[in-house]
Coordinates of C-alpha atoms and ligand atoms in Angstrom, one line a residue:
Chain A
M36 CA -196.2 -130.9 136.2
D37 CA -196.3 -134.5 135.3
D38 CA -194.1 -136.6 133.0
L39 CA -196.2 -136.3 130.2
H40 CA -197.1 -132.7 130.5
E41 CA -193.4 -131.8 130.8
L42 CA -192.5 -134.0 128.0
Y43 CA -195.2 -132.2 125.8
Q44 CA -194.8 -128.7 127.1
E45 CA -196.4 -125.7 125.3
V46 CA -193.2 -124.8 123.4
I47 CA -192.9 -128.4 122.1
L48 CA -196.5 -128.5 121.0
E49 CA -196.0 -125.0 119.5
H50 CA -193.2 -125.9 117.4
H51 CA -194.4 -129.3 116.5
K52 CA -197.8 -127.7 115.0
R53 CA -196.0 -124.6 113.5
P54 CA -192.7 -125.7 112.8
R55 CA -190.0 -122.8 111.9
N56 CA -187.8 -123.2 109.0
F57 CA -189.9 -126.3 108.0
R58 CA -188.6 -126.3 104.1
A59 CA -186.3 -127.5 101.5
L60 CA -182.8 -125.2 100.9
P61 CA -182.4 -125.6 97.3
Q62 CA -179.2 -123.4 97.7
S63 CA -177.8 -125.2 100.8
T64 CA -174.0 -125.6 100.8
H65 CA -174.5 -128.6 103.2
R66 CA -177.2 -131.0 103.6
A67 CA -177.8 -134.8 105.3
A68 CA -180.8 -137.2 106.0
G69 CA -181.4 -138.3 109.1
H70 CA -182.9 -141.7 109.6
N71 CA -184.4 -143.7 112.6
P72 CA -185.0 -147.2 111.1
L73 CA -187.0 -148.2 114.8
C74 CA -189.8 -146.0 113.6
G75 CA -189.3 -145.2 110.1
D76 CA -188.7 -141.4 110.7
E77 CA -186.7 -139.5 108.3
V78 CA -185.5 -135.7 108.5
E79 CA -183.5 -133.9 105.8
V80 CA -181.4 -131.1 107.5
Y81 CA -180.2 -128.0 105.2
L82 CA -177.6 -125.8 106.0
T83 CA -176.2 -122.4 104.1
V84 CA -172.8 -121.9 105.7
R85 CA -170.9 -118.5 104.9
D86 CA -167.6 -117.5 106.2
G87 CA -167.8 -120.6 108.9
R88 CA -171.3 -119.2 109.9
I89 CA -174.2 -120.9 109.8
A90 CA -176.4 -118.4 107.6
E91 CA -179.6 -120.3 107.2
V92 CA -180.8 -123.8 108.8
T93 CA -184.1 -125.4 107.6
F94 CA -185.3 -128.9 107.7
Q95 CA -188.1 -131.4 106.0
G96 CA -189.6 -134.6 106.7
Q97 CA -191.7 -136.8 108.7
G98 CA -191.7 -137.3 112.3
C99 CA -193.0 -137.4 115.9
A100 CA -193.8 -134.4 118.0
I101 CA -190.6 -134.7 119.4
S102 CA -188.4 -135.0 116.7
R103 CA -190.2 -132.1 115.0
A104 CA -190.0 -129.8 117.9
S105 CA -186.6 -130.5 118.3
A106 CA -185.6 -129.8 114.6
S107 CA -187.6 -126.8 114.5
L108 CA -185.9 -125.5 118.0
M109 CA -182.5 -126.5 116.6
T110 CA -183.2 -124.4 113.4
E111 CA -183.7 -121.3 115.4
A112 CA -181.0 -122.0 117.9
L113 CA -178.2 -122.3 115.3
T114 CA -179.0 -119.5 113.0
G115 CA -176.2 -117.1 113.1
K116 CA -173.8 -119.6 114.9
R117 CA -170.2 -120.6 114.1
I118 CA -169.8 -124.0 113.3
D119 CA -167.9 -124.9 116.6
E120 CA -170.6 -122.8 118.4
A121 CA -173.4 -124.9 117.0
R122 CA -171.5 -128.2 118.0
K123 CA -171.3 -126.7 121.6
V124 CA -174.9 -126.5 121.7
F125 CA -175.7 -129.7 120.4
A126 CA -173.6 -131.2 123.3
G127 CA -175.6 -128.9 125.7
V128 CA -178.8 -130.6 124.3
K129 CA -177.1 -133.7 124.5
D130 CA -176.4 -133.2 128.3
A131 CA -179.9 -132.3 128.8
L132 CA -181.6 -135.0 127.2
T133 CA -179.7 -137.5 128.9
G134 CA -179.6 -135.8 132.4
N135 CA -176.0 -135.0 132.5
A136 CA -176.8 -131.3 132.8
P137 CA -177.1 -129.4 135.9
E138 CA -180.3 -127.7 136.0
A139 CA -178.7 -124.4 136.4
G140 CA -177.0 -124.7 133.0
M141 CA -180.3 -125.0 131.1
D142 CA -180.1 -121.3 130.6
E143 CA -177.4 -121.3 128.1
I144 CA -179.7 -123.3 125.6
G145 CA -182.6 -121.0 126.1
E146 CA -186.0 -122.5 124.7
L147 CA -184.0 -125.8 124.0
A148 CA -184.4 -126.4 127.6
A149 CA -188.2 -127.4 126.8
L150 CA -186.4 -130.5 125.4
Q151 CA -185.4 -131.9 128.7
G152 CA -188.8 -133.5 129.5
V153 CA -187.4 -136.2 127.1
R154 CA -185.2 -137.3 129.8
R155 CA -187.8 -139.3 131.4
F156 CA -188.6 -141.1 128.4
P157 CA -185.4 -143.0 127.6
A158 CA -187.5 -144.5 124.3
R159 CA -187.7 -140.9 123.0
I160 CA -184.3 -139.5 123.4
K161 CA -183.3 -140.8 119.8
C162 CA -186.2 -139.1 118.4
A163 CA -184.8 -135.6 119.8
T164 CA -181.5 -136.3 119.0
L165 CA -182.4 -137.4 115.4
P166 CA -182.3 -133.6 113.8
W167 CA -179.3 -132.5 115.5
H168 CA -177.3 -135.8 114.2
A169 CA -178.4 -135.0 110.7
F170 CA -177.0 -131.3 111.3
E171 CA -173.6 -133.0 112.6
A172 CA -173.8 -135.2 109.5
A173 CA -174.3 -132.2 107.2
V174 CA -171.6 -130.4 108.6
A175 CA -169.0 -133.3 108.3
G176 CA -170.1 -133.9 104.6
T177 CA -171.9 -137.4 105.5
K178 CA -175.1 -137.9 103.3
R179 CA -177.1 -139.8 105.6
V180 CA -177.1 -141.0 109.3
S181 CA -178.9 -143.4 111.0
T182 CA -179.9 -143.8 114.9
E183 CA -179.1 -147.4 114.6
A184 CA -175.7 -147.6 112.9
Chain B
M227 CA -224.5 -162.0 115.6
L228 CA -221.2 -162.8 116.5
L229 CA -221.0 -160.1 118.6
D230 CA -223.8 -160.7 121.0
R231 CA -223.1 -164.1 121.2
A232 CA -219.2 -163.1 122.3
Q233 CA -220.1 -160.7 124.8
E234 CA -222.4 -163.8 126.4
I235 CA -219.5 -165.7 127.3
A236 CA -219.6 -166.2 130.8
P237 CA -218.1 -163.5 132.8
E238 CA -216.7 -166.2 135.4
V239 CA -214.9 -167.9 132.4
L240 CA -213.3 -164.7 131.0
A241 CA -212.1 -163.9 134.5
E242 CA -210.9 -167.2 135.2
V243 CA -209.0 -167.0 131.9
R244 CA -207.6 -163.4 133.1
G245 CA -206.9 -164.6 136.6
A246 CA -204.2 -167.3 135.2
F247 CA -202.0 -164.4 134.1
P248 CA -200.4 -163.1 137.4
I249 CA -198.6 -160.2 135.6
L250 CA -202.2 -158.6 134.2
G251 CA -202.9 -157.5 138.0
Q252 CA -200.3 -154.6 138.2
K253 CA -200.5 -150.9 138.1
I254 CA -198.4 -149.0 135.8
G255 CA -198.1 -145.9 137.9
D256 CA -201.6 -145.2 139.0
H257 CA -203.3 -147.0 136.3
P258 CA -204.0 -150.5 136.1
L259 CA -201.9 -152.1 133.2
V260 CA -203.8 -152.5 130.0
Y261 CA -201.9 -154.8 127.9
L262 CA -202.3 -154.5 124.2
D263 CA -199.2 -155.7 122.7
N264 CA -200.0 -159.4 122.2
S265 CA -198.7 -159.5 118.9
A266 CA -195.3 -158.8 119.8
T267 CA -195.4 -161.2 122.8
T268 CA -198.1 -162.9 124.8
Q269 CA -198.2 -163.0 129.0
K270 CA -197.5 -166.4 130.6
P271 CA -200.4 -168.1 132.7
D272 CA -199.3 -169.5 136.0
A273 CA -199.4 -173.1 134.6
V274 CA -196.2 -172.0 132.4
I275 CA -194.3 -170.2 135.2
D276 CA -194.9 -172.8 137.5
A277 CA -193.9 -175.6 135.0
V278 CA -190.4 -173.8 134.2
T279 CA -189.9 -173.2 138.0
R280 CA -190.7 -176.8 139.0
Y281 CA -188.5 -178.0 136.1
Y282 CA -185.3 -175.8 137.6
R283 CA -186.1 -176.9 140.9
E284 CA -186.8 -180.6 140.4
D285 CA -185.6 -182.2 137.4
N286 CA -182.8 -180.0 135.6
A287 CA -180.1 -181.9 134.1
N288 CA -178.8 -182.3 130.7
I289 CA -181.1 -184.4 128.0
H290 CA -180.3 -187.6 126.5
R291 CA -177.0 -189.7 127.0
G292 CA -177.7 -189.5 131.0
V293 CA -177.8 -192.7 133.0
H294 CA -178.8 -190.9 136.0
A295 CA -182.3 -190.1 137.3
L296 CA -182.4 -186.4 136.6
S297 CA -181.3 -186.8 133.3
Q298 CA -184.0 -189.1 132.4
R299 CA -186.2 -187.0 133.8
A300 CA -185.3 -184.1 132.0
T301 CA -185.2 -186.2 128.9
S302 CA -188.9 -187.3 129.3
A303 CA -190.3 -183.9 130.1
Y304 CA -188.3 -182.9 126.8
E305 CA -189.6 -185.6 124.8
D306 CA -193.1 -185.5 126.3
A307 CA -193.3 -181.7 125.3
R308 CA -192.7 -182.4 121.8
A309 CA -195.4 -185.3 121.5
V310 CA -197.9 -182.6 123.2
V311 CA -196.8 -180.0 120.5
A312 CA -197.0 -182.6 117.8
R313 CA -200.7 -183.4 118.9
F314 CA -201.7 -179.9 119.1
I315 CA -201.0 -179.0 115.5
G316 CA -202.1 -182.3 114.2
A317 CA -198.5 -183.5 113.3
P318 CA -198.7 -187.1 112.6
G319 CA -195.4 -187.7 114.4
P320 CA -193.2 -186.1 117.2
E321 CA -190.4 -186.6 115.1
Q322 CA -191.7 -183.9 112.8
I323 CA -191.5 -181.3 115.5
V324 CA -188.1 -179.7 115.4
F325 CA -187.6 -177.3 118.4
T326 CA -185.7 -174.0 117.5
R327 CA -185.2 -170.6 119.1
G328 CA -188.4 -169.4 117.6
T329 CA -190.1 -168.8 114.2
T330 CA -187.2 -166.8 112.8
E331 CA -184.7 -169.6 113.2
A332 CA -187.3 -172.3 111.9
I333 CA -187.5 -170.3 108.8
N334 CA -183.6 -169.9 108.3
L335 CA -183.4 -173.5 109.1
V336 CA -185.6 -174.4 106.2
A337 CA -183.7 -171.5 103.9
W338 CA -180.4 -173.0 104.5
S339 CA -181.1 -176.8 104.8
F340 CA -184.0 -177.1 102.6
A341 CA -183.9 -174.3 100.0
R342 CA -180.4 -173.6 99.5
P343 CA -179.3 -177.1 98.1
R344 CA -182.1 -177.0 95.6
L345 CA -182.3 -173.4 94.4
K346 CA -180.4 -172.3 91.1
K347 CA -180.0 -169.1 89.2
G348 CA -183.2 -167.6 88.5
D349 CA -185.5 -169.6 90.8
V350 CA -188.2 -167.6 92.5
I351 CA -189.0 -167.6 96.1
L352 CA -192.4 -166.4 96.3
L353 CA -193.4 -164.2 99.5
T354 CA -196.2 -161.8 99.9
E355 CA -195.7 -158.0 100.7
M356 CA -197.2 -158.4 104.1
E357 CA -194.5 -160.6 105.5
H358 CA -192.6 -160.0 108.5
H359 CA -189.0 -159.5 108.2
A360 CA -188.3 -163.0 109.4
N361 CA -190.1 -164.3 106.6
I362 CA -188.1 -161.8 104.1
V363 CA -184.6 -161.4 105.1
P364 CA -183.6 -165.4 105.3
W365 CA -184.9 -165.8 101.7
Q366 CA -183.0 -162.6 100.7
L367 CA -179.7 -164.4 102.3
V368 CA -180.1 -167.6 100.4
A369 CA -181.2 -165.9 97.3
E370 CA -177.9 -163.9 97.4
A371 CA -176.1 -167.3 98.0
T372 CA -177.9 -169.2 94.8
G373 CA -178.8 -166.5 92.2
A374 CA -182.3 -167.0 93.0
R375 CA -185.1 -164.2 93.3
V376 CA -187.4 -163.0 96.1
V377 CA -190.8 -162.0 94.7
P378 CA -193.4 -160.8 96.9
A379 CA -197.0 -161.3 95.9
P380 CA -198.9 -157.9 95.9
V381 CA -201.6 -157.0 98.9
T382 CA -204.6 -154.7 98.1
D383 CA -205.4 -151.4 99.9
S384 CA -207.2 -153.1 102.3
G385 CA -204.6 -155.5 103.4
E386 CA -205.6 -158.7 101.4
V387 CA -203.1 -161.0 99.4
D388 CA -204.1 -160.3 95.8
L389 CA -204.9 -164.2 94.9
E390 CA -205.0 -163.6 91.3
A391 CA -201.6 -162.0 91.4
F392 CA -200.6 -164.8 93.6
R393 CA -201.8 -167.3 91.3
S394 CA -200.4 -165.7 88.4
L395 CA -196.9 -165.9 89.9
L396 CA -197.1 -169.2 90.5
E397 CA -198.1 -169.9 87.0
H398 CA -195.5 -167.9 85.3
E399 CA -192.6 -167.7 87.4
P400 CA -190.1 -170.4 88.0
V401 CA -191.2 -170.6 91.6
A402 CA -189.3 -173.0 93.7
L403 CA -190.5 -172.3 97.1
A404 CA -193.8 -170.3 98.5
A405 CA -193.5 -168.7 102.0
F406 CA -196.3 -166.9 103.4
V407 CA -197.7 -165.5 106.7
Y408 CA -201.1 -167.0 107.9
I409 CA -202.1 -164.0 110.3
S410 CA -200.3 -160.7 109.6
N411 CA -199.0 -159.2 112.6
S412 CA -199.2 -155.5 111.4
L413 CA -202.7 -155.5 109.9
G414 CA -204.5 -158.7 111.4
T415 CA -205.4 -160.2 108.2
V416 CA -206.1 -163.6 108.3
N417 CA -205.1 -165.0 104.7
P418 CA -206.7 -167.9 102.9
V419 CA -203.9 -170.2 103.6
E420 CA -205.8 -173.0 102.4
T421 CA -206.3 -171.9 98.8
M422 CA -202.9 -170.3 98.6
L423 CA -201.5 -173.8 99.6
A424 CA -203.8 -175.3 97.3
A425 CA -202.4 -173.3 94.5
A426 CA -199.1 -174.0 95.4
R427 CA -199.5 -177.6 95.4
A428 CA -201.2 -177.5 92.3
A429 CA -198.1 -175.8 90.7
G430 CA -195.8 -178.4 92.5
V431 CA -194.5 -175.8 94.6
P432 CA -193.1 -176.3 98.2
T433 CA -194.6 -174.2 100.9
L434 CA -193.8 -172.6 104.3
V435 CA -196.9 -171.2 106.3
D436 CA -195.4 -168.6 109.2
A437 CA -197.9 -169.3 111.8
A438 CA -196.3 -167.0 114.3
Q439 CA -199.5 -165.2 115.0
A440 CA -201.9 -167.8 114.0
V441 CA -200.9 -170.4 116.4
S442 CA -202.9 -168.5 119.0
Q443 CA -205.8 -167.3 116.6
R444 CA -206.7 -170.5 114.9
P445 CA -206.8 -174.5 115.1
I446 CA -203.6 -175.5 113.3
D447 CA -203.9 -178.9 111.5
V448 CA -200.8 -179.4 109.5
V449 CA -201.9 -182.3 107.9
A450 CA -205.4 -180.6 106.8
L451 CA -203.2 -177.7 105.6
D452 CA -200.9 -179.7 103.4
C453 CA -198.2 -177.5 103.9
D454 CA -194.5 -178.5 103.8
F455 CA -193.4 -176.5 106.8
L456 CA -195.1 -174.3 109.5
A457 CA -193.5 -172.0 111.8
F458 CA -194.2 -170.6 115.1
S459 CA -192.7 -169.1 118.2
G460 CA -193.6 -170.4 122.1
H461 CA -193.7 -166.5 123.6
K462 CA -196.8 -165.9 121.3
L463 CA -198.6 -169.0 122.3
F464 CA -198.5 -168.1 126.4
G465 CA -195.2 -170.0 126.6
P466 CA -191.3 -168.9 127.2
T467 CA -189.3 -166.6 124.9
G468 CA -186.2 -168.3 123.0
I469 CA -188.1 -171.6 121.9
G470 CA -189.9 -172.2 118.7
V471 CA -191.2 -174.9 116.7
L472 CA -190.6 -176.2 112.9
Y473 CA -193.0 -178.5 111.4
G474 CA -191.9 -180.4 108.5
K475 CA -192.9 -183.2 106.3
R476 CA -191.1 -186.3 106.8
K477 CA -189.8 -186.6 103.3
H478 CA -188.3 -183.4 103.4
L479 CA -186.8 -183.4 107.1
E480 CA -185.3 -186.9 106.2
A481 CA -183.5 -185.5 103.3
M482 CA -182.3 -182.4 104.7
P483 CA -178.7 -181.7 105.6
P484 CA -177.8 -180.6 109.2
Y485 CA -178.4 -176.8 110.0
Q486 CA -175.9 -176.4 112.6
G487 CA -173.0 -178.9 113.4
G488 CA -172.5 -180.0 117.1
G489 CA -173.4 -182.1 119.9
D490 CA -176.9 -184.1 120.1
M491 CA -177.1 -184.2 116.3
I492 CA -174.8 -186.8 115.3
A493 CA -174.5 -190.6 115.1
N494 CA -171.0 -191.1 115.0
V495 CA -168.0 -188.6 115.1
S496 CA -164.4 -189.4 113.9
F497 CA -162.2 -187.2 112.2
A498 CA -162.4 -189.1 109.1
G499 CA -166.1 -188.2 108.5
T500 CA -169.2 -187.4 111.0
T501 CA -172.4 -189.4 110.3
F502 CA -175.8 -187.8 111.6
K503 CA -178.9 -188.5 113.4
G504 CA -182.0 -188.5 112.1
P505 CA -184.8 -186.0 112.4
P506 CA -185.7 -184.3 114.7
E507 CA -182.1 -184.3 116.6
R508 CA -180.4 -184.0 113.3
F509 CA -181.5 -180.2 113.8
E510 CA -181.1 -179.5 117.5
A511 CA -177.3 -179.1 117.8
G512 CA -176.0 -178.7 121.3
T513 CA -177.8 -178.5 124.5
P514 CA -181.4 -177.3 124.0
N515 CA -183.5 -174.8 125.7
I516 CA -184.9 -177.4 127.8
A517 CA -186.7 -175.5 130.2
G518 CA -188.1 -173.6 127.5
V519 CA -189.6 -176.8 125.7
V520 CA -190.9 -177.7 129.3
G521 CA -192.5 -174.3 129.3
L522 CA -193.8 -174.6 125.7
G523 CA -195.5 -177.9 126.7
A524 CA -197.1 -176.4 129.4
A525 CA -198.5 -173.4 127.6
V526 CA -199.8 -175.7 124.9
E527 CA -201.6 -177.8 127.6
W528 CA -202.9 -175.3 129.3
F529 CA -204.2 -173.4 126.3
A530 CA -205.6 -176.6 124.8
E531 CA -207.9 -176.9 127.4
Q532 CA -209.4 -173.5 127.6
P533 CA -212.7 -172.8 125.7
R534 CA -210.6 -171.6 122.5
E535 CA -213.7 -171.0 120.3
R536 CA -215.4 -168.8 122.6
L537 CA -212.3 -166.9 123.4
W538 CA -211.7 -166.2 119.9
A539 CA -215.1 -164.9 119.5
H540 CA -214.7 -162.7 122.4
E541 CA -211.1 -161.3 121.1
D542 CA -213.1 -160.6 117.6
A543 CA -215.5 -158.7 119.5
L544 CA -212.8 -156.9 121.3
V545 CA -211.4 -156.0 117.9
R546 CA -214.7 -154.6 116.5
R547 CA -215.1 -152.9 119.5
A548 CA -211.8 -150.7 119.3
T549 CA -212.4 -150.7 115.5
E550 CA -215.7 -149.0 116.0
G551 CA -214.6 -147.0 118.8
L552 CA -211.8 -145.5 116.8
S553 CA -213.5 -145.1 113.8
E554 CA -215.6 -142.1 115.6
I555 CA -212.8 -140.4 116.4
D556 CA -211.9 -137.5 114.1
G557 CA -208.6 -138.0 112.1
V558 CA -208.4 -141.9 112.9
R559 CA -207.5 -144.1 109.9
I560 CA -207.5 -147.8 110.1
V561 CA -204.8 -149.3 108.2
G562 CA -205.9 -152.9 107.2
T563 CA -209.6 -153.8 106.6
A564 CA -209.5 -157.2 105.3
K565 CA -212.7 -159.1 105.6
D566 CA -211.0 -161.7 107.8
K567 CA -209.2 -160.4 110.7
A568 CA -207.8 -161.6 114.0
S569 CA -206.5 -159.7 117.1
V570 CA -204.9 -156.5 115.6
V571 CA -205.8 -152.8 115.0
S572 CA -203.4 -150.9 113.5
F573 CA -204.3 -147.1 113.2
L574 CA -202.9 -143.5 112.3
L575 CA -203.9 -140.3 113.6
A576 CA -203.9 -137.3 111.3
E577 CA -202.8 -135.2 114.4
A578 CA -200.3 -137.3 116.0
H579 CA -197.5 -139.4 115.3
P580 CA -197.5 -143.4 116.6
H581 CA -194.5 -142.9 118.7
D582 CA -196.5 -140.0 120.5
I583 CA -199.5 -142.0 120.8
G584 CA -197.7 -144.9 122.3
T585 CA -196.1 -142.3 125.0
F586 CA -199.3 -141.0 125.7
L587 CA -201.0 -144.0 126.1
D588 CA -198.2 -145.7 128.4
A589 CA -198.5 -142.8 130.4
E590 CA -202.1 -144.1 131.3
G591 CA -200.9 -147.7 131.7
I592 CA -202.0 -148.8 128.1
A593 CA -199.1 -150.8 126.3
I594 CA -199.6 -150.7 122.4
R595 CA -196.8 -150.7 119.8
A596 CA -195.6 -147.9 117.3
G597 CA -193.5 -148.3 114.4
H598 CA -193.3 -150.6 111.3
H599 CA -193.8 -153.7 113.2
C600 CA -191.2 -155.6 111.7
C601 CA -192.9 -155.0 108.1
Q602 CA -191.2 -152.4 106.4
P603 CA -191.6 -153.0 103.0
L604 CA -195.5 -153.4 103.8
M605 CA -195.4 -149.8 105.3
T606 CA -193.4 -148.7 102.1
R607 CA -196.6 -150.3 100.2
Y608 CA -199.0 -147.9 102.2
G609 CA -196.6 -145.3 102.0
I610 CA -196.6 -144.7 105.7
P611 CA -193.6 -144.7 108.1
G612 CA -195.3 -147.0 110.5
T613 CA -198.6 -147.2 112.5
A614 CA -199.9 -147.6 116.2
R615 CA -200.9 -150.9 116.7
A616 CA -203.3 -152.3 119.6
S617 CA -203.2 -156.3 119.6
F618 CA -205.9 -158.1 121.8
S619 CA -205.5 -161.6 123.4
I620 CA -207.8 -163.9 124.9
Y621 CA -207.4 -162.4 128.4
N622 CA -208.1 -158.6 127.7
T623 CA -211.7 -156.8 128.5
M624 CA -214.1 -155.0 126.8
E625 CA -213.5 -152.4 129.6
E626 CA -209.5 -152.2 128.5
A627 CA -211.0 -151.9 124.7
D628 CA -213.0 -149.0 125.7
R629 CA -210.4 -147.6 127.9
F630 CA -207.6 -147.7 125.0
V631 CA -210.2 -146.1 122.8
K632 CA -210.9 -143.1 125.1
A633 CA -207.1 -142.6 125.5
V634 CA -206.5 -142.5 121.8
A635 CA -209.8 -139.8 121.8
R636 CA -207.7 -137.8 124.6
V637 CA -204.5 -138.1 122.3
A638 CA -206.5 -136.8 119.1
R639 CA -207.8 -133.8 121.2
F640 CA -204.6 -132.9 123.0
F641 CA -202.7 -132.8 119.6
S642 CA -205.4 -131.1 117.6
Ligands
LIG800 C1 -195.8 -162.9 111.5 C2 -194.5 -163.1 112.6 N1 -193.5 -163.8 111.7 C3 -192.5 -164.0 112.6 C4 -192.1 -163.4 113.7 C5 -191.0 -163.4 114.2 O1 -190.9 -164.4 115.2 P1 -189.8 -164.5 116.5 O2 -189.0 -163.0 116.7 O3 -190.5 -165.0 117.7 O4 -189.0 -165.4 115.9 C6 -193.3 -162.9 114.0 C7 -192.9 -161.9 115.7 O5 -192.6 -161.2 115.4 C8 -194.4 -162.5 113.6 O6 -195.3 -161.9 114.2

């Protein structure tokens, strides 16, 4: 598979075209906006946390295929996780994106492994991490994060 | 028809122009490079690369104050380039050419040395909505320091300055200075600067023209324009990065205080007080970018010798070909459809984000830009986060325009 097709593989395209949990969550307990001033992309992540577990995660906003698919995959991966588990998942994704993860370790992040095609496109890594940073900010109680701050 | 005439430009002439740019012959992966990011920076011809190399190999020394041979050679190279630039834009004298790091520094210089001392609380700095951040942020900073206000003239849906509104602002607001772009880097709009400058003059308002894009797209004659200041960058004119030009009217440059202090700009220094040289040295503190100036001089000399009118017609034909080709692709929206346009095609695809388009094209060796192009207020005006932008230069070919269009068509199919 060439780099481009690894980047835009089926899973990514599918989540881009039919993003899961793509809606606002009026009853959310946590929310934050992630902003990438380089491209103007903006993603809002909503969480409902009950008893230390993420009961629901949703997102809204405009973005490229990579950031949208990453956000959609994130909502599926984090639903039902405890906050500390969710942070670990993000750490795994970061490693996959920056090329630090051993290929074998990919199993643990499941479908999220589809994001690792991004590692060959350094200019696009921030697209993939944007929704995750918004998630982290929401949990930390920060209203807004920027990729460039 | 302009299109036919442009296509008639002798292929040997085009080939010779293109052949002067060594970088263009390379491949990106398996694909020949198609460089369509010329609004960001243009490539450099051998004439420039060689001039800079020769300067470092043969003449390098610090300028002014030197009694030795190399310093005298470096000083003449530096001052000769100033004269070349002055002639190129029709400046009455070389002392009206101040070398800066680029357009950005030139505008900052005017903001702090010219505008700041004369701005009063409530004064208006008149811009347009299509300005580059370089022609917005410096004014916001001096506005903050003085209590002045930055007011943009609106642009229309097609991407033209609303001239009625521009005139009305000049008439009804206490405008202390008007600064506007000649050719928009994000839309390609060629503004009617003669009309805008005449309106400002009639209102007694001093003017600055951001000619960063225009200097490679239109003949520039600062006397005919009768602007008070004009700014551009060497790197968008086939010259090196890190060097730019501020042209100013004599009466202003002579009256303006220094921008930065340091060596080379002083007449006499003592702890009791320092006196400054006249323009342009007063505004060139410290050891300047001598090699950059030499390279810029070479770029201007090279460009001035080219059949510019015909090359611009060729460039117009490229823009039209790309625009027409894109318009036939389902889901394409061209952003910026002004009647008078140069070099740039900004567009959106319904199914694909500009960054995805950019990554896709890059995989085929085609360099375009995606994003807000340092014009966030303009993007906000159109309610979009950014665009994909192809920008052409004199060395691009019809085949390249076609390859670009076909690649965009493939992106559209891929994401639909
Ligand atoms: C219209 C316009 N103005 C100003 C600038 C700033 O130029 P520079 O970054 O070379 O200072 C640019 C280039 O990006 C431009 O296109």
